[in-house]
Amino acid sequence: MSSEMSIPSSLALQQVLRKSFQHLETNQKTWHSVLAECIPLVGSVGNLAQQLRALSNVNIPNTPLQAFPDLQQRLHFKLVLALDIVLEKLNEKLVLLQSVRDSHSNQLMAAFQLYERDADTLDLYTCTQRSPVAPSIADMLEWLQNAELYYKQQFLKRKTLLHSLMPDDLSLLESTPERWDSLETSSGEEYITDTLFRVSFFVESNKGE
Amino acid sequence: CSAVTGSGRKLKDNAADWHNLILRWEKLNNEGSGVAEKIVDQRLKRSPGEAAAPPPGSAPPNPGRPLEQACSELVGVVSKMASIVAKMERLASSERGVLELETFQRGAAGRGGPLFHSWPTQLFVEQSAGLLQCYQKELALKQRVLQELAHTGPQDLCMVYLSCWLHQPYIPADSRLALEALLLETGHRAL
């Protein structure tokens, strides 16, 4: 291939960055939809915890349900089973979040590898030069890096939250929906959306070629 | 296939009936869950707070109307569930009949080989009896919950009523497996 030498390294890097942002866009869509799917599941966790709490507050032999002596135990078992199923589903969602995080990290790594390989020819001027349609290489690398940080931190926080849950710690389970919501940093999400806006011309500019 | 006439036919049809009845039960259970939640909501609205005090003298006009409506809806659901259990009883007794006929015709040793893949006729009777018992017990619980749901009671107890309705404590998770095994044995599900 003759192009290898003829394309200036800045163009090659831009090409890789363009691809990274395209990936970021699909990754962000996946991330967003997976988080949306988590909302009802997390709500179920809180709800089941409330049901378990109510059951533990009620003494069945003193209620109209006294004709069902094994009810307490059976209902408790069913509730814990239901909780187990929901947590399992949340774990599956966590795996999807992880794969988004990894996919983005791989894109970023590819961009940085290329940058480091050609670092000799990429001087400060080239890296910081920007045009009306294209942000500078340095800016774009930084944005990708910040997005990576966001995915990493978010994934870690959500994983820690889910792994801290124990079936017998009702107050922890009950507060799961609020704690899950509080992990949502609107600034982080907005940052990625803003980034995608800022590079939209740049990403589009290559479609025709 | 030996399963198309006589006892085999009967057991195979019964297996399909079991499947359909259980599906209808599940549908009714979902329907009833929504109604039961409505009843508890209405009731909590009428008597807010933990201690369910009698409603104050100046009650708004016709506060019981939606509650009444929801209650009669739930009565309808439970009576449909009762008729499902009645049909299950008939299925179980017809399976006992198949076994009795077999014992009468061939003696205590029964038939030489299984009617389908591997189950002796006795196992059909046992499985049906097991399923029937679960649904009978669950129906009894539902009938009890129905009687109590709209009455005053602590909030936690209301929550337990709803949990009972939703999670069906007397229908164990492996009853689903028992049903699938029955369908597999009778050839309704491919091996």
Coordinates of C-alpha atoms in Angstrom, one line a residue:
Chain A
M1 CA 0.0 0.0 0.0
S2 CA 1.5 3.3 -1.1
S3 CA -0.9 5.3 1.1
E4 CA 0.9 4.3 4.3
M5 CA 3.7 6.7 3.6
S6 CA 1.9 9.3 1.6
I7 CA -0.8 10.1 4.2
P8 CA 0.6 12.5 6.8
S9 CA 0.4 11.0 10.3
S10 CA -2.0 13.7 11.4
L11 CA -4.5 12.5 8.8
A12 CA -4.2 8.9 9.8
L13 CA -4.7 9.9 13.4
Q14 CA -7.7 11.9 12.5
Q15 CA -9.1 8.9 10.7
V16 CA -8.8 6.8 13.8
L17 CA -10.3 9.6 16.0
R18 CA -13.2 9.8 13.6
K19 CA -13.8 6.1 14.0
S20 CA -13.5 6.4 17.8
F21 CA -16.2 9.1 17.9
Q22 CA -18.5 7.0 15.7
H23 CA -18.1 4.2 18.2
L24 CA -18.6 6.5 21.1
E25 CA -21.9 7.5 19.6
T26 CA -23.2 3.9 19.4
N27 CA -21.6 3.1 22.8
Q28 CA -23.4 6.0 24.3
K29 CA -26.7 4.9 22.9
T30 CA -26.2 1.4 24.3
W31 CA -25.1 2.8 27.6
H32 CA -28.1 5.0 27.8
S33 CA -30.6 2.2 26.9
V34 CA -29.0 -0.3 29.3
L35 CA -29.3 2.2 32.2
A36 CA -32.9 2.9 31.2
E37 CA -33.6 -0.9 31.4
C38 CA -32.1 -0.9 34.9
I39 CA -34.6 1.6 36.3
P40 CA -37.6 -0.8 36.6
L41 CA -35.3 -3.6 37.9
V42 CA -33.8 -1.4 40.6
G43 CA -37.3 -0.3 41.4
S44 CA -38.3 -4.0 41.9
V45 CA -35.4 -4.4 44.3
G46 CA -36.7 -1.6 46.5
N47 CA -40.3 -2.9 46.2
L48 CA -39.3 -6.5 47.1
A49 CA -37.4 -5.2 50.1
Q50 CA -40.5 -3.3 51.2
Q51 CA -42.5 -6.5 50.9
L52 CA -39.9 -8.5 52.9
R53 CA -40.0 -5.7 55.5
A54 CA -43.8 -5.8 55.8
L55 CA -43.7 -9.6 56.1
S56 CA -41.1 -9.5 58.9
N57 CA -43.3 -6.9 60.7
V58 CA -46.4 -9.1 60.6
N59 CA -46.9 -12.1 62.9
I60 CA -49.0 -14.4 60.7
P61 CA -50.6 -16.4 63.7
N62 CA -52.1 -13.1 64.9
T63 CA -53.7 -12.2 61.7
P64 CA -56.7 -13.5 59.6
L65 CA -54.1 -15.6 57.8
Q66 CA -53.5 -17.9 60.8
A67 CA -55.0 -20.8 58.9
F68 CA -51.8 -20.9 56.9
P69 CA -49.1 -21.7 59.4
D70 CA -46.3 -22.1 56.9
L71 CA -47.2 -19.0 55.0
Q72 CA -44.5 -16.8 56.5
Q73 CA -41.8 -19.1 55.5
R74 CA -43.2 -19.8 52.1
L75 CA -43.8 -16.2 51.2
H76 CA -40.3 -15.3 52.5
F77 CA -38.8 -17.9 50.2
K78 CA -40.8 -16.7 47.2
L79 CA -39.8 -13.1 47.8
V80 CA -36.1 -13.9 48.2
L81 CA -36.3 -16.0 45.0
A82 CA -37.9 -13.1 43.2
L83 CA -35.2 -10.8 44.5
D84 CA -32.5 -13.2 43.3
I85 CA -34.0 -13.2 39.8
V86 CA -34.0 -9.4 39.7
L87 CA -30.4 -9.2 41.0
E88 CA -29.4 -11.7 38.4
K89 CA -31.0 -9.6 35.7
L90 CA -29.2 -6.5 37.0
N91 CA -25.9 -8.4 36.9
E92 CA -26.5 -9.1 33.2
K93 CA -27.0 -5.4 32.7
L94 CA -23.8 -4.7 34.5
V95 CA -22.0 -7.0 32.0
L96 CA -23.4 -4.9 29.2
L97 CA -22.2 -1.7 30.8
Q98 CA -18.8 -3.3 31.2
S99 CA -18.7 -4.2 27.6
V100 CA -19.4 -0.6 26.6
R101 CA -16.6 0.6 28.9
D102 CA -14.2 -1.9 27.4
S103 CA -15.2 -1.1 23.9
H104 CA -14.5 2.6 24.4
S105 CA -11.2 1.9 26.2
N106 CA -10.1 -0.1 23.3
Q107 CA -10.9 2.7 20.9
L108 CA -9.0 5.1 23.0
M109 CA -6.1 2.8 23.3
A110 CA -5.9 2.4 19.5
A111 CA -5.9 6.2 19.0
F112 CA -3.2 6.7 21.6
Q113 CA -1.0 3.9 20.2
L114 CA -1.2 5.6 16.8
Y115 CA -0.4 8.9 18.4
E116 CA 2.6 7.5 20.2
R117 CA 3.9 5.7 17.1
D118 CA 3.9 8.9 15.1
A119 CA 4.6 11.3 18.0
D120 CA 7.8 12.4 16.2
T121 CA 6.0 13.9 13.3
L122 CA 3.1 15.3 15.3
D123 CA 4.4 18.5 16.6
L124 CA 2.6 20.8 19.0
Y125 CA 1.3 23.0 16.2
T126 CA -0.2 20.1 14.3
C127 CA -1.8 18.7 17.5
T128 CA -3.4 21.9 18.6
Q129 CA -4.4 23.2 15.2
R130 CA -8.1 23.4 14.7
S131 CA -10.5 24.5 12.0
P132 CA -14.2 25.5 11.9
V133 CA -15.1 21.9 11.1
A134 CA -12.5 20.0 13.0
P135 CA -11.4 20.3 16.6
S136 CA -7.7 19.8 17.4
I137 CA -6.2 16.4 17.8
A138 CA -5.2 17.2 21.4
D139 CA -8.8 18.3 22.2
M140 CA -10.3 15.2 20.7
L141 CA -7.9 12.9 22.5
E142 CA -8.7 14.6 25.8
W143 CA -12.5 14.3 25.2
L144 CA -12.2 10.6 24.5
Q145 CA -10.1 10.2 27.6
N146 CA -12.7 12.0 29.7
A147 CA -15.4 9.8 28.3
E148 CA -13.4 6.8 29.3
L149 CA -13.1 8.1 32.8
Y150 CA -16.8 8.7 33.0
Y151 CA -17.6 5.1 31.9
K152 CA -15.0 3.6 34.2
Q153 CA -16.2 5.5 37.3
Q154 CA -19.8 5.0 36.5
F155 CA -19.3 1.3 36.0
L156 CA -17.3 0.9 39.2
K157 CA -19.8 2.8 41.3
R158 CA -22.8 0.8 40.0
K159 CA -21.0 -2.5 40.4
T160 CA -20.0 -1.7 43.9
L161 CA -23.6 -0.8 44.8
L162 CA -25.0 -4.0 43.4
H163 CA -22.3 -6.2 44.9
S164 CA -22.9 -4.6 48.3
L165 CA -26.5 -5.8 48.4
M166 CA -27.3 -8.7 50.8
P167 CA -30.7 -10.4 50.9
D168 CA -31.0 -10.0 54.7
D169 CA -30.0 -6.3 54.8
L170 CA -33.4 -4.8 54.2
S171 CA -32.6 -1.2 54.7
L172 CA -29.8 -1.4 52.2
L173 CA -32.1 -3.1 49.7
E174 CA -34.9 -0.6 50.4
S175 CA -32.6 2.4 49.6
T176 CA -31.2 0.9 46.4
P177 CA -33.4 2.9 44.0
E178 CA -32.4 6.2 45.5
R179 CA -28.8 5.3 45.7
W180 CA -28.8 4.0 42.2
D181 CA -30.4 7.3 41.0
S182 CA -27.9 9.4 42.9
L183 CA -25.0 7.8 40.9
E184 CA -26.4 9.4 37.8
T185 CA -24.3 12.5 37.2
S186 CA -26.1 14.6 34.6
S187 CA -22.8 16.4 34.0
G188 CA -21.1 13.2 32.8
E189 CA -23.9 12.3 30.4
E190 CA -24.1 15.8 29.1
Y191 CA -20.3 15.9 28.6
I192 CA -20.5 13.0 26.2
T193 CA -23.5 14.4 24.4
D194 CA -21.7 17.8 24.1
T195 CA -18.6 16.1 22.9
L196 CA -20.6 14.3 20.2
F197 CA -22.1 17.6 19.1
R198 CA -18.7 19.2 18.9
V199 CA -17.3 16.5 16.7
S200 CA -20.4 16.0 14.6
F201 CA -19.1 18.1 11.6
F202 CA -15.7 16.3 11.9
V203 CA -17.3 12.9 12.0
E204 CA -19.7 13.7 9.1
S205 CA -17.0 15.2 7.0
N206 CA -15.6 11.9 5.9
K207 CA -18.8 10.1 5.1
G208 CA -18.6 11.0 1.4
E209 CA -15.0 10.0 0.9
Chain B
C1 CA -47.8 -44.4 18.5
S2 CA -49.6 -46.2 21.3
A3 CA -50.6 -42.9 22.7
V4 CA -53.4 -42.0 20.3
T5 CA -56.2 -44.2 21.8
G6 CA -57.6 -45.3 25.1
S7 CA -55.7 -44.4 28.3
G8 CA -52.8 -42.8 26.4
R9 CA -55.2 -40.5 24.6
K10 CA -56.9 -39.6 27.8
L11 CA -53.6 -38.8 29.6
K12 CA -52.3 -36.8 26.7
D13 CA -55.5 -34.7 26.5
N14 CA -55.3 -34.2 30.2
A15 CA -51.7 -33.0 30.0
A16 CA -52.8 -30.3 27.5
D17 CA -55.7 -29.4 29.8
W18 CA -53.3 -29.0 32.7
H19 CA -51.2 -26.7 30.6
N20 CA -54.1 -24.5 29.5
L21 CA -55.7 -24.3 33.0
I22 CA -52.4 -23.2 34.5
L23 CA -51.9 -20.6 31.8
R24 CA -55.4 -19.3 32.5
W25 CA -54.7 -19.2 36.2
E26 CA -51.5 -17.2 35.6
K27 CA -53.5 -14.7 33.5
L28 CA -56.1 -14.4 36.2
N29 CA -53.5 -14.0 38.8
N30 CA -51.9 -11.0 36.9
E31 CA -55.4 -9.5 36.4
G32 CA -56.2 -9.9 40.1
S33 CA -52.9 -8.4 41.2
G34 CA -53.8 -5.1 39.5
V35 CA -57.2 -5.1 41.1
A36 CA -55.9 -6.0 44.5
E37 CA -53.4 -3.1 44.3
K38 CA -56.3 -0.8 43.4
I39 CA -58.3 -2.0 46.5
V40 CA -55.4 -1.4 48.8
D41 CA -54.7 2.0 47.3
Q42 CA -58.4 3.0 47.7
R43 CA -58.5 1.7 51.3
L44 CA -55.3 3.5 52.3
K45 CA -56.7 6.7 50.7
R46 CA -59.9 6.4 52.8
S47 CA -58.0 5.8 56.1
P48 CA -54.6 7.4 55.8
G49 CA -52.1 6.6 58.5
E50 CA -50.9 3.4 60.1
A51 CA -53.8 3.0 62.6
A52 CA -56.9 2.5 60.4
A53 CA -59.4 4.7 62.2
P54 CA -63.0 4.7 61.3
P55 CA -63.7 7.3 58.6
P56 CA -64.7 10.7 59.9
G57 CA -68.3 11.7 59.9
S58 CA -68.1 14.1 57.0
A59 CA -67.0 11.6 54.3
P60 CA -66.9 12.8 50.7
P61 CA -69.9 11.7 48.6
N62 CA -69.7 8.0 47.6
P63 CA -66.1 7.3 48.6
G64 CA -66.8 3.6 48.5
R65 CA -67.9 3.4 44.9
P66 CA -64.6 2.6 43.2
L67 CA -63.6 0.4 46.1
E68 CA -66.8 -1.6 45.8
Q69 CA -66.3 -1.9 42.1
A70 CA -62.8 -3.2 42.5
C71 CA -63.9 -5.7 45.2
S72 CA -66.6 -7.2 42.9
E73 CA -64.0 -7.4 40.2
L74 CA -61.7 -9.4 42.5
V75 CA -64.6 -11.6 43.5
G76 CA -65.1 -12.3 39.8
V77 CA -61.4 -13.2 39.4
V78 CA -61.4 -15.5 42.4
S79 CA -64.5 -17.3 41.3
K80 CA -63.0 -18.0 37.9
M81 CA -59.9 -19.3 39.7
A82 CA -62.2 -21.6 41.8
S83 CA -63.7 -23.0 38.6
I84 CA -60.2 -23.7 37.3
V85 CA -59.4 -25.6 40.4
A86 CA -62.7 -27.5 40.0
K87 CA -61.6 -28.5 36.5
M88 CA -58.2 -29.5 37.9
E89 CA -60.0 -31.8 40.4
R90 CA -61.8 -33.5 37.5
L91 CA -58.5 -34.0 35.7
A92 CA -56.9 -35.5 38.7
S93 CA -59.8 -37.8 39.3
S94 CA -59.9 -38.9 35.7
E95 CA -56.3 -39.8 36.0
R96 CA -57.0 -41.9 39.0
G97 CA -59.7 -43.5 37.0
V98 CA -57.2 -44.4 34.2
L99 CA -55.0 -46.1 36.8
E100 CA -57.8 -48.0 38.4
L101 CA -59.0 -49.2 35.0
E102 CA -55.4 -50.4 34.3
T103 CA -55.2 -52.2 37.7
F104 CA -58.6 -53.8 37.0
Q105 CA -57.6 -55.0 33.6
R106 CA -54.1 -56.1 34.2
G107 CA -53.8 -56.6 37.9
A108 CA -51.5 -54.9 40.4
A109 CA -48.5 -55.3 38.1
G110 CA -50.0 -52.9 35.7
R111 CA -49.1 -52.7 32.0
G112 CA -45.9 -54.2 30.6
G113 CA -44.3 -50.9 29.4
P114 CA -44.9 -47.2 29.8
L115 CA -47.7 -45.5 27.8
F116 CA -45.3 -42.9 26.5
H117 CA -41.6 -42.6 27.0
S118 CA -40.9 -43.7 30.6
W119 CA -43.6 -42.8 33.1
P120 CA -45.7 -45.5 34.7
T121 CA -49.3 -44.6 34.9
Q122 CA -49.0 -44.2 38.7
L123 CA -46.7 -41.2 38.1
F124 CA -49.3 -39.3 36.1
V125 CA -51.6 -39.7 39.1
E126 CA -49.0 -38.5 41.5
Q127 CA -48.0 -35.5 39.5
S128 CA -51.6 -34.4 39.0
A129 CA -52.3 -34.9 42.7
G130 CA -49.3 -32.8 43.5
L131 CA -50.3 -30.0 41.1
L132 CA -53.9 -30.1 42.3
Q133 CA -52.8 -29.7 45.9
C134 CA -50.7 -26.6 45.2
Y135 CA -53.6 -24.9 43.4
Q136 CA -56.2 -25.9 46.0
K137 CA -54.0 -24.4 48.8
E138 CA -53.3 -21.3 46.8
L139 CA -57.0 -20.9 46.0
A140 CA -57.8 -21.1 49.7
L141 CA -55.3 -18.4 50.4
K142 CA -56.7 -16.2 47.7
Q143 CA -60.2 -16.6 49.1
R144 CA -59.0 -15.6 52.5
V145 CA -57.1 -12.6 51.1
L146 CA -60.2 -11.6 49.2
Q147 CA -62.2 -11.6 52.4
E148 CA -59.7 -9.5 54.3
L149 CA -58.3 -7.2 51.6
A150 CA -60.9 -4.4 51.8
H151 CA -61.2 -4.5 55.6
T152 CA -59.2 -2.2 57.8
G153 CA -55.8 -3.5 58.9
P154 CA -52.3 -2.3 59.4
Q155 CA -50.5 -1.2 56.3
D156 CA -47.9 -4.0 56.7
L157 CA -50.6 -6.6 56.6
C158 CA -52.1 -5.1 53.5
M159 CA -48.6 -5.3 51.9
V160 CA -48.5 -9.0 52.9
Y161 CA -51.9 -9.6 51.3
L162 CA -50.6 -8.1 48.1
S163 CA -47.4 -10.1 48.3
C164 CA -49.4 -13.3 48.8
W165 CA -51.5 -12.5 45.8
L166 CA -48.5 -11.6 43.6
H167 CA -46.0 -14.3 44.6
Q168 CA -48.3 -17.3 45.1
P169 CA -46.5 -18.9 48.0
Y170 CA -48.3 -22.2 47.7
I171 CA -47.3 -22.7 44.1
P172 CA -43.6 -23.8 44.3
A173 CA -41.3 -22.8 41.5
D174 CA -40.8 -26.5 40.6
S175 CA -44.5 -27.0 39.8
R176 CA -43.6 -25.4 36.5
L177 CA -41.0 -28.1 36.0
A178 CA -43.6 -30.8 36.9
L179 CA -45.9 -29.4 34.2
E180 CA -43.1 -29.3 31.6
A181 CA -42.1 -32.9 32.5
L182 CA -45.7 -33.9 31.9
L183 CA -45.8 -32.1 28.6
L184 CA -42.5 -33.7 27.6
E185 CA -43.6 -37.2 28.6
T186 CA -46.9 -37.0 26.7
G187 CA -45.2 -35.6 23.5
H188 CA -46.6 -32.1 23.6
R189 CA -43.1 -30.8 23.9
A190 CA -40.4 -32.3 21.6
L191 CA -37.7 -34.2 23.3

